[in-house]
CSV table of C-alpha atoms and ligand atoms in Angstrom, one decimal:
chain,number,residue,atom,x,y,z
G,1,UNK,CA,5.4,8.9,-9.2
G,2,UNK,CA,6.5,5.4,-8.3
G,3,UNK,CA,7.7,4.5,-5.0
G,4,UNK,CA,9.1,1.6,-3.6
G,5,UNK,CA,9.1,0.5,0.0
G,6,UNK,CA,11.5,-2.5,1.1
G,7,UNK,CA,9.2,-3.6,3.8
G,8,UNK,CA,11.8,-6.7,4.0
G,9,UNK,CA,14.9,-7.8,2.3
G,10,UNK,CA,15.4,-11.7,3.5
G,11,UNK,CA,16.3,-14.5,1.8
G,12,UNK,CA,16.3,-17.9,1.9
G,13,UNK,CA,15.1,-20.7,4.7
G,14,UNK,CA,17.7,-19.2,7.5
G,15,UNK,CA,17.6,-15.6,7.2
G,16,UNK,CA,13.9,-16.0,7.0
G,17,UNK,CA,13.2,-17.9,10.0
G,18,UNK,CA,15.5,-16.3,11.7
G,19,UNK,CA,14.2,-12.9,11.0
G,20,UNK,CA,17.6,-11.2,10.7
G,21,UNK,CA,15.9,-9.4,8.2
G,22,UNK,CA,12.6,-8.7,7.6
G,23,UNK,CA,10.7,-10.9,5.2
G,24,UNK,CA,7.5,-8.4,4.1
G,25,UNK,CA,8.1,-8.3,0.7
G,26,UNK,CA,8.3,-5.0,-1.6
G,27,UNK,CA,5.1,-2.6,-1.7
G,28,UNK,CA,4.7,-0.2,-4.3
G,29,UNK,CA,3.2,2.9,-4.6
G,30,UNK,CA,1.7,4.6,-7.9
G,31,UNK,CA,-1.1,7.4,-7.5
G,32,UNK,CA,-1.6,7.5,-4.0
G,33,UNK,CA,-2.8,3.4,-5.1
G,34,UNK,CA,-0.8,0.6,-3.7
G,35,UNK,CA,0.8,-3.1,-5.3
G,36,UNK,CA,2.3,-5.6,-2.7
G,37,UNK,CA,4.6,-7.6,-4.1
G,38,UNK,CA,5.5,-11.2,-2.1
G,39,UNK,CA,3.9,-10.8,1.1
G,40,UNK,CA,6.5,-13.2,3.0
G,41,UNK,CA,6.0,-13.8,7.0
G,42,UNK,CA,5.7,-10.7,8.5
G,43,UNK,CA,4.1,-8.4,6.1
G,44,UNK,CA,0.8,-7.7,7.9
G,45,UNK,CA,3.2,-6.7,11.0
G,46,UNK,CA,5.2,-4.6,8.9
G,47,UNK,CA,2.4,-2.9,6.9
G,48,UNK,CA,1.1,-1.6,10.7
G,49,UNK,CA,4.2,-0.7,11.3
G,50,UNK,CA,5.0,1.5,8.6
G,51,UNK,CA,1.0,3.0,8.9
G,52,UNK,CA,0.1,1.7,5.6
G,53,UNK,CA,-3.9,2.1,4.6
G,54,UNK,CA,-4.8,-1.5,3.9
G,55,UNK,CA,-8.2,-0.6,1.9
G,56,UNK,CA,-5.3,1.2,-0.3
G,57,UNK,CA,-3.9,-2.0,-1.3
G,58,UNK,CA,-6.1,-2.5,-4.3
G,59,UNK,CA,-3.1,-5.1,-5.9
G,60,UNK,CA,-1.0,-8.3,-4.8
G,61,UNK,CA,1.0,-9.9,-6.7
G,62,UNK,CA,3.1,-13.0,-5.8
G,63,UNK,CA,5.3,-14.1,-7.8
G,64,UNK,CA,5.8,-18.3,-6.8
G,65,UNK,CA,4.6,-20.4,-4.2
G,66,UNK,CA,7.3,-20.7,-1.8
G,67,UNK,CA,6.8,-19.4,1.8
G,68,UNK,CA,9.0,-16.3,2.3
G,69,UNK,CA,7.0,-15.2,-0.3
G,70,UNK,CA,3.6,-15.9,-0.1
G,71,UNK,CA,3.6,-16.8,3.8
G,72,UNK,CA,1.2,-14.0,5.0
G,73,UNK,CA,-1.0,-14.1,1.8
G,74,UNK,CA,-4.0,-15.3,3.6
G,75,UNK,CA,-4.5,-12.7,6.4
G,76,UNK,CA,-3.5,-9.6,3.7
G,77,UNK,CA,-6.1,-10.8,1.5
G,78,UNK,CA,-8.7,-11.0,4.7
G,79,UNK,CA,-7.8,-7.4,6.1
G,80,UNK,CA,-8.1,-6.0,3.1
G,81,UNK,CA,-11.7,-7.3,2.4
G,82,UNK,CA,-12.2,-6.7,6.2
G,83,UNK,CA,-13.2,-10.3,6.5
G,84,UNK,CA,-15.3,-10.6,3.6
G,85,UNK,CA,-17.2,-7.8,3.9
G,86,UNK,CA,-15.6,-5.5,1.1
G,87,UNK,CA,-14.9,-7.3,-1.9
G,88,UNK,CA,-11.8,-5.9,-3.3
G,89,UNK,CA,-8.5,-6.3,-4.8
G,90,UNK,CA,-6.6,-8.4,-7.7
G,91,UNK,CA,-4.5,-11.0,-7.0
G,92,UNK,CA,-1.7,-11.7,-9.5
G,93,UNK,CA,0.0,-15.1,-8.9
G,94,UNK,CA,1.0,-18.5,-10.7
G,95,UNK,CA,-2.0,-20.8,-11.1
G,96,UNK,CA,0.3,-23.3,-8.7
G,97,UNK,CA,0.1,-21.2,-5.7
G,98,UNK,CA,-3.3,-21.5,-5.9
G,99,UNK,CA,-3.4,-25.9,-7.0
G,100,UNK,CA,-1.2,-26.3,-3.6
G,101,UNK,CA,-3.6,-24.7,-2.0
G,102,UNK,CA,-2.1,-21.5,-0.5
G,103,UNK,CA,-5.0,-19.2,-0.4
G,104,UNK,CA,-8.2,-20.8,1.4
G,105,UNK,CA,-10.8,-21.3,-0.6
G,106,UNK,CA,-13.6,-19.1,1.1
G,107,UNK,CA,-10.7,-15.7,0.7
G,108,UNK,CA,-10.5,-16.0,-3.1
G,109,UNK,CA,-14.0,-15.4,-3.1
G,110,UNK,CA,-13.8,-12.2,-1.4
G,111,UNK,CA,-11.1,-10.8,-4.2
G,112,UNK,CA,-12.2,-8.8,-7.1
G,113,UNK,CA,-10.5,-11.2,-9.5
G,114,UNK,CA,-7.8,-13.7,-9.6
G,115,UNK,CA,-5.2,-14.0,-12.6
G,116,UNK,CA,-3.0,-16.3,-13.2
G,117,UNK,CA,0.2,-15.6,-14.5
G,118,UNK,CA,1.7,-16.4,-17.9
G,119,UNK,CA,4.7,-16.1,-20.0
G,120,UNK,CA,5.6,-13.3,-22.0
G,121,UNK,CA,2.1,-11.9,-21.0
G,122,UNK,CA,0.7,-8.2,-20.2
G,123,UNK,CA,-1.1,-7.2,-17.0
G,124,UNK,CA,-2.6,-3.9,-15.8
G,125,UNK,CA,-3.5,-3.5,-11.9
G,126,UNK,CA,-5.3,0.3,-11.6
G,127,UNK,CA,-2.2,2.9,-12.5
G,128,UNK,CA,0.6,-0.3,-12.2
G,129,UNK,CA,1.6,-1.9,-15.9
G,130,UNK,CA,3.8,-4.9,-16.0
G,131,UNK,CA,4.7,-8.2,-18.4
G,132,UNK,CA,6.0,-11.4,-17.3
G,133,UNK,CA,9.2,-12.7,-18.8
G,134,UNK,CA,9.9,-16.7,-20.0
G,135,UNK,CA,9.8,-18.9,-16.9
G,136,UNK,CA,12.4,-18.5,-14.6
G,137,UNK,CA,15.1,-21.0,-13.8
G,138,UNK,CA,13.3,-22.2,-10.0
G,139,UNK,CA,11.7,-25.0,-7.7
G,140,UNK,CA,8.7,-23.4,-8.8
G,141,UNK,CA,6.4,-22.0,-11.3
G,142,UNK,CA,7.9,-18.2,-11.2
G,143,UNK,CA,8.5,-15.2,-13.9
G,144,UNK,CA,10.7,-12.6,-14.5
G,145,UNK,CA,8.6,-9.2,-13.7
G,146,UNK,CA,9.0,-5.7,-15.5
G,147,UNK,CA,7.4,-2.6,-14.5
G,148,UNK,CA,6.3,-0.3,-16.9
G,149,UNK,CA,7.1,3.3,-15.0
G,150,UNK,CA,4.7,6.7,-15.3
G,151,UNK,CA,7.7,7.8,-17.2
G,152,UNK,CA,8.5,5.3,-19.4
G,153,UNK,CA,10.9,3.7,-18.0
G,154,UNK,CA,11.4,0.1,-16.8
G,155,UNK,CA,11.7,-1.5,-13.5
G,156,UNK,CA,12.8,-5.1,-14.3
G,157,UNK,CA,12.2,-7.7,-11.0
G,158,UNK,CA,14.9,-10.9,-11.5
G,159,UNK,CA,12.8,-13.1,-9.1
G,160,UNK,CA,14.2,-16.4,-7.4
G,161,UNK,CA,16.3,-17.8,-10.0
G,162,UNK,CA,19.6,-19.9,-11.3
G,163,UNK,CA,21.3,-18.1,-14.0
G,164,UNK,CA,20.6,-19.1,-17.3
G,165,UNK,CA,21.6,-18.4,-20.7
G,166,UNK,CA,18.8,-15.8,-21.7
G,167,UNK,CA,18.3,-14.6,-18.5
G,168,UNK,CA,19.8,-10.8,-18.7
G,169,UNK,CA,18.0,-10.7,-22.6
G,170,UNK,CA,14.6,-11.2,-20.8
G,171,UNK,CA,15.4,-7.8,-18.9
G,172,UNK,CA,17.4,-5.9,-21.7
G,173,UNK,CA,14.8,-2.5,-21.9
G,174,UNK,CA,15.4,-2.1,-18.1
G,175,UNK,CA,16.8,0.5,-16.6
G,176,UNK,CA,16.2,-0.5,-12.9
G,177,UNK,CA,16.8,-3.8,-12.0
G,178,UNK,CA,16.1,-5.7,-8.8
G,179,UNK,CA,17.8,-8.8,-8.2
G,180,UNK,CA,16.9,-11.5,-5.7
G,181,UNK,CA,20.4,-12.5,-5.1
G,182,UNK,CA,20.3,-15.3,-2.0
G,183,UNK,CA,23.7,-16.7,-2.1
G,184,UNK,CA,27.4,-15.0,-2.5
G,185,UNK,CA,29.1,-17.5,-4.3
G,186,UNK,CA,27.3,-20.3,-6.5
G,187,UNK,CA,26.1,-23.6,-5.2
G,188,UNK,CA,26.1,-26.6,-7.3
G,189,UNK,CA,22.3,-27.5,-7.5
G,190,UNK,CA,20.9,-24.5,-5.8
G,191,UNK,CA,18.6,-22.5,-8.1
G,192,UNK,CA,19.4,-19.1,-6.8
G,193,UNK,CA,21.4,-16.1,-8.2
G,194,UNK,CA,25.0,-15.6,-6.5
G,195,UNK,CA,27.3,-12.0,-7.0
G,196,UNK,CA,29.1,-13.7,-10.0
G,197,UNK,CA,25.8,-13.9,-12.0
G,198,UNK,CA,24.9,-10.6,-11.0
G,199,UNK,CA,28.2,-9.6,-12.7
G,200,UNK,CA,27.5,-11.4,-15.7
G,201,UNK,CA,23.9,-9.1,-15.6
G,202,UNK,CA,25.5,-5.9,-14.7
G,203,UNK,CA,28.1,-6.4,-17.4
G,204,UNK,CA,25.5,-7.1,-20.4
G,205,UNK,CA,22.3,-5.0,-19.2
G,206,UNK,CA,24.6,-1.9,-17.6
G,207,UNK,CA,21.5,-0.5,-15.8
G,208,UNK,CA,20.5,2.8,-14.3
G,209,UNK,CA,20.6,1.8,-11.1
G,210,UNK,CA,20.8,-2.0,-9.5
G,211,UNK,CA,19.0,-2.9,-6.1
G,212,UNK,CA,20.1,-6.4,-4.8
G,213,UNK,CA,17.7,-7.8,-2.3
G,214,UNK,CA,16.4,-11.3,-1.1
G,215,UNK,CA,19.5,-11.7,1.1
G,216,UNK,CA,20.7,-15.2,2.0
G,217,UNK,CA,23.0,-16.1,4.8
G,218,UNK,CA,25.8,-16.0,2.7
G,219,UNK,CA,25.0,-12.7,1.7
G,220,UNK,CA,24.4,-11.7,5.0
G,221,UNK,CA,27.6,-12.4,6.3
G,222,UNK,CA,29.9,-11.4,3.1
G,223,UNK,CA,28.0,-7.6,4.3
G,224,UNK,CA,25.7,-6.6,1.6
G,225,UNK,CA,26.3,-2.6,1.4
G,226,UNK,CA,30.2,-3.7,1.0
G,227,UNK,CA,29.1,-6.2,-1.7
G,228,UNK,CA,27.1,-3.8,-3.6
G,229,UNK,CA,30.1,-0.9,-3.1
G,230,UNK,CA,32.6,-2.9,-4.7
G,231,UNK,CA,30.4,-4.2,-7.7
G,232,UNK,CA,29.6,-0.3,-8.4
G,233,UNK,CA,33.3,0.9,-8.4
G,234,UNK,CA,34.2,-2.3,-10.1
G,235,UNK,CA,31.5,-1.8,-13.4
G,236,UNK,CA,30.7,2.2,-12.8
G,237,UNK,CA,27.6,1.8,-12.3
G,238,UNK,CA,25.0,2.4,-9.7
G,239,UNK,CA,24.6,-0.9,-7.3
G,240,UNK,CA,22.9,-0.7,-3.6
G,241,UNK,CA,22.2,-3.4,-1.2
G,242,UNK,CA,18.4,-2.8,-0.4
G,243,UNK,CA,17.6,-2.7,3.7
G,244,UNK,CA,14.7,-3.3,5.9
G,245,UNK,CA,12.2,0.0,5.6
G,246,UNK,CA,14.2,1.2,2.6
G,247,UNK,CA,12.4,3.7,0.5
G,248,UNK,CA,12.7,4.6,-3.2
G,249,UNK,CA,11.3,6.7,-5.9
G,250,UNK,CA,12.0,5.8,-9.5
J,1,LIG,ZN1,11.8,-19.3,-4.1
């Protein structure tokens, strides 16, 4: 069993401060055990919300330093040790979240253990497996992500991003694929993935099924569940526009 819960699906500077989606990150569920991926602003509200057992939460895992992100990072990693007094839980990050100073200094000593992430390198977290890809194309140090599932499968993660030559190769043994796609159409100088490179990653991986998430204004307003329709009738495949609270199980 591995479940997926959207706790938010936001974007970008706007969306995010905003709040016209949630920005909680994705939490994941494997043998009743829990991962929580990019705890952005919000994600200790939303883990109340949706009566999640914080002593549970034995993984985090962020993948760069950037706010919507890694914005609640501090007060996760305190409720879960209950303020120090159970040590617990791995953190998973890139060693520059940690150099600008994003987790206070007396918090990481109430984790289990810290590692920092690498290229093209293997990790284990209790029942979750994943690997990191080659760096991503970012304003930060960030990694592609792929999910090994309980049945073999994969679950690739395309994090924040500009396209790249490469970039679909990195995720070519996936058969689920989530995209962080912020903007509609492409920006000069704006390292984020727009609807014409998910095209270009739908046409060359085809995969089982595509969630796009990490919505953008742009995105917002061009009405993601139309966006993701017309992708799926236009390459026959299996496309959806994740929402806020939005569960799956691969
Ligand atoms: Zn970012």
């Amino acid at each position: 069993m591995f479940q997926i819960l959207f706790l938010g699906t936001a974007g970008a500077r706007y969306v995010v401060a905003k709040q016209l989606r949630a920005s909680g990150g994705l939490l994941f569920k494997s043998n009743s055990e829990y991962l929580l991926f990019d705890p952005g602003p919000g994600t200790l509200v939303y883990l109340a919300k949706y009566k999640i057992p914080l002593e549970k939460i034995s993984n985090i895992l962020v993948s760069h330093k950037h706010l919507d992100h890694s914005a609640d990072l501090n007060i996760i990693v305190d409720a879960i040790t209950e303020g120090g007094f159970k040590k617990r839980g791995t953190l998973f990050l890139p060693k520059e979240v940690i150099e600008e100073g994003l987790l206070l200094s007396y918090l990481q000593e109430n984790l289990k253990e810290i590692v920092f992430l690498k290229e093209k390198a293997s990790y284990v977290a209790g029942p979750f497996k994943f690997y990191t890809t080659l760096p991503l194309k970012h304003t930060a140090e960030n990694y592609g992500l792929i999910f090994e599932l309980p049945n073999n499968e994969r679950l690739g993660i395309i994090t924040d991003t500009a396209y790249f030559e490469g970039l679909s190769e990195e995720f070519r043994d996936c058969q689920f694929i989530i995209v962080n796609v912020v903007r509609f159409e492409p920006k000069e100088g704006v390292l984020h993935l727009s609807i014409p490179d998910v095209k270009k990653l739908l046409q060359t991986l085809r995969p089982k099924l595509t969630i796009l998430n990490h919505f953008g204004m742009t995105m917002i307003k061009a009405n993601p569940f139309k966006v993701a329709q017309s992708l799926s009738q236009e390459y026959n495949l299996q496309v959806i526009a994740a929402y806020d609270g939005m569960k799956i199980e691969l």
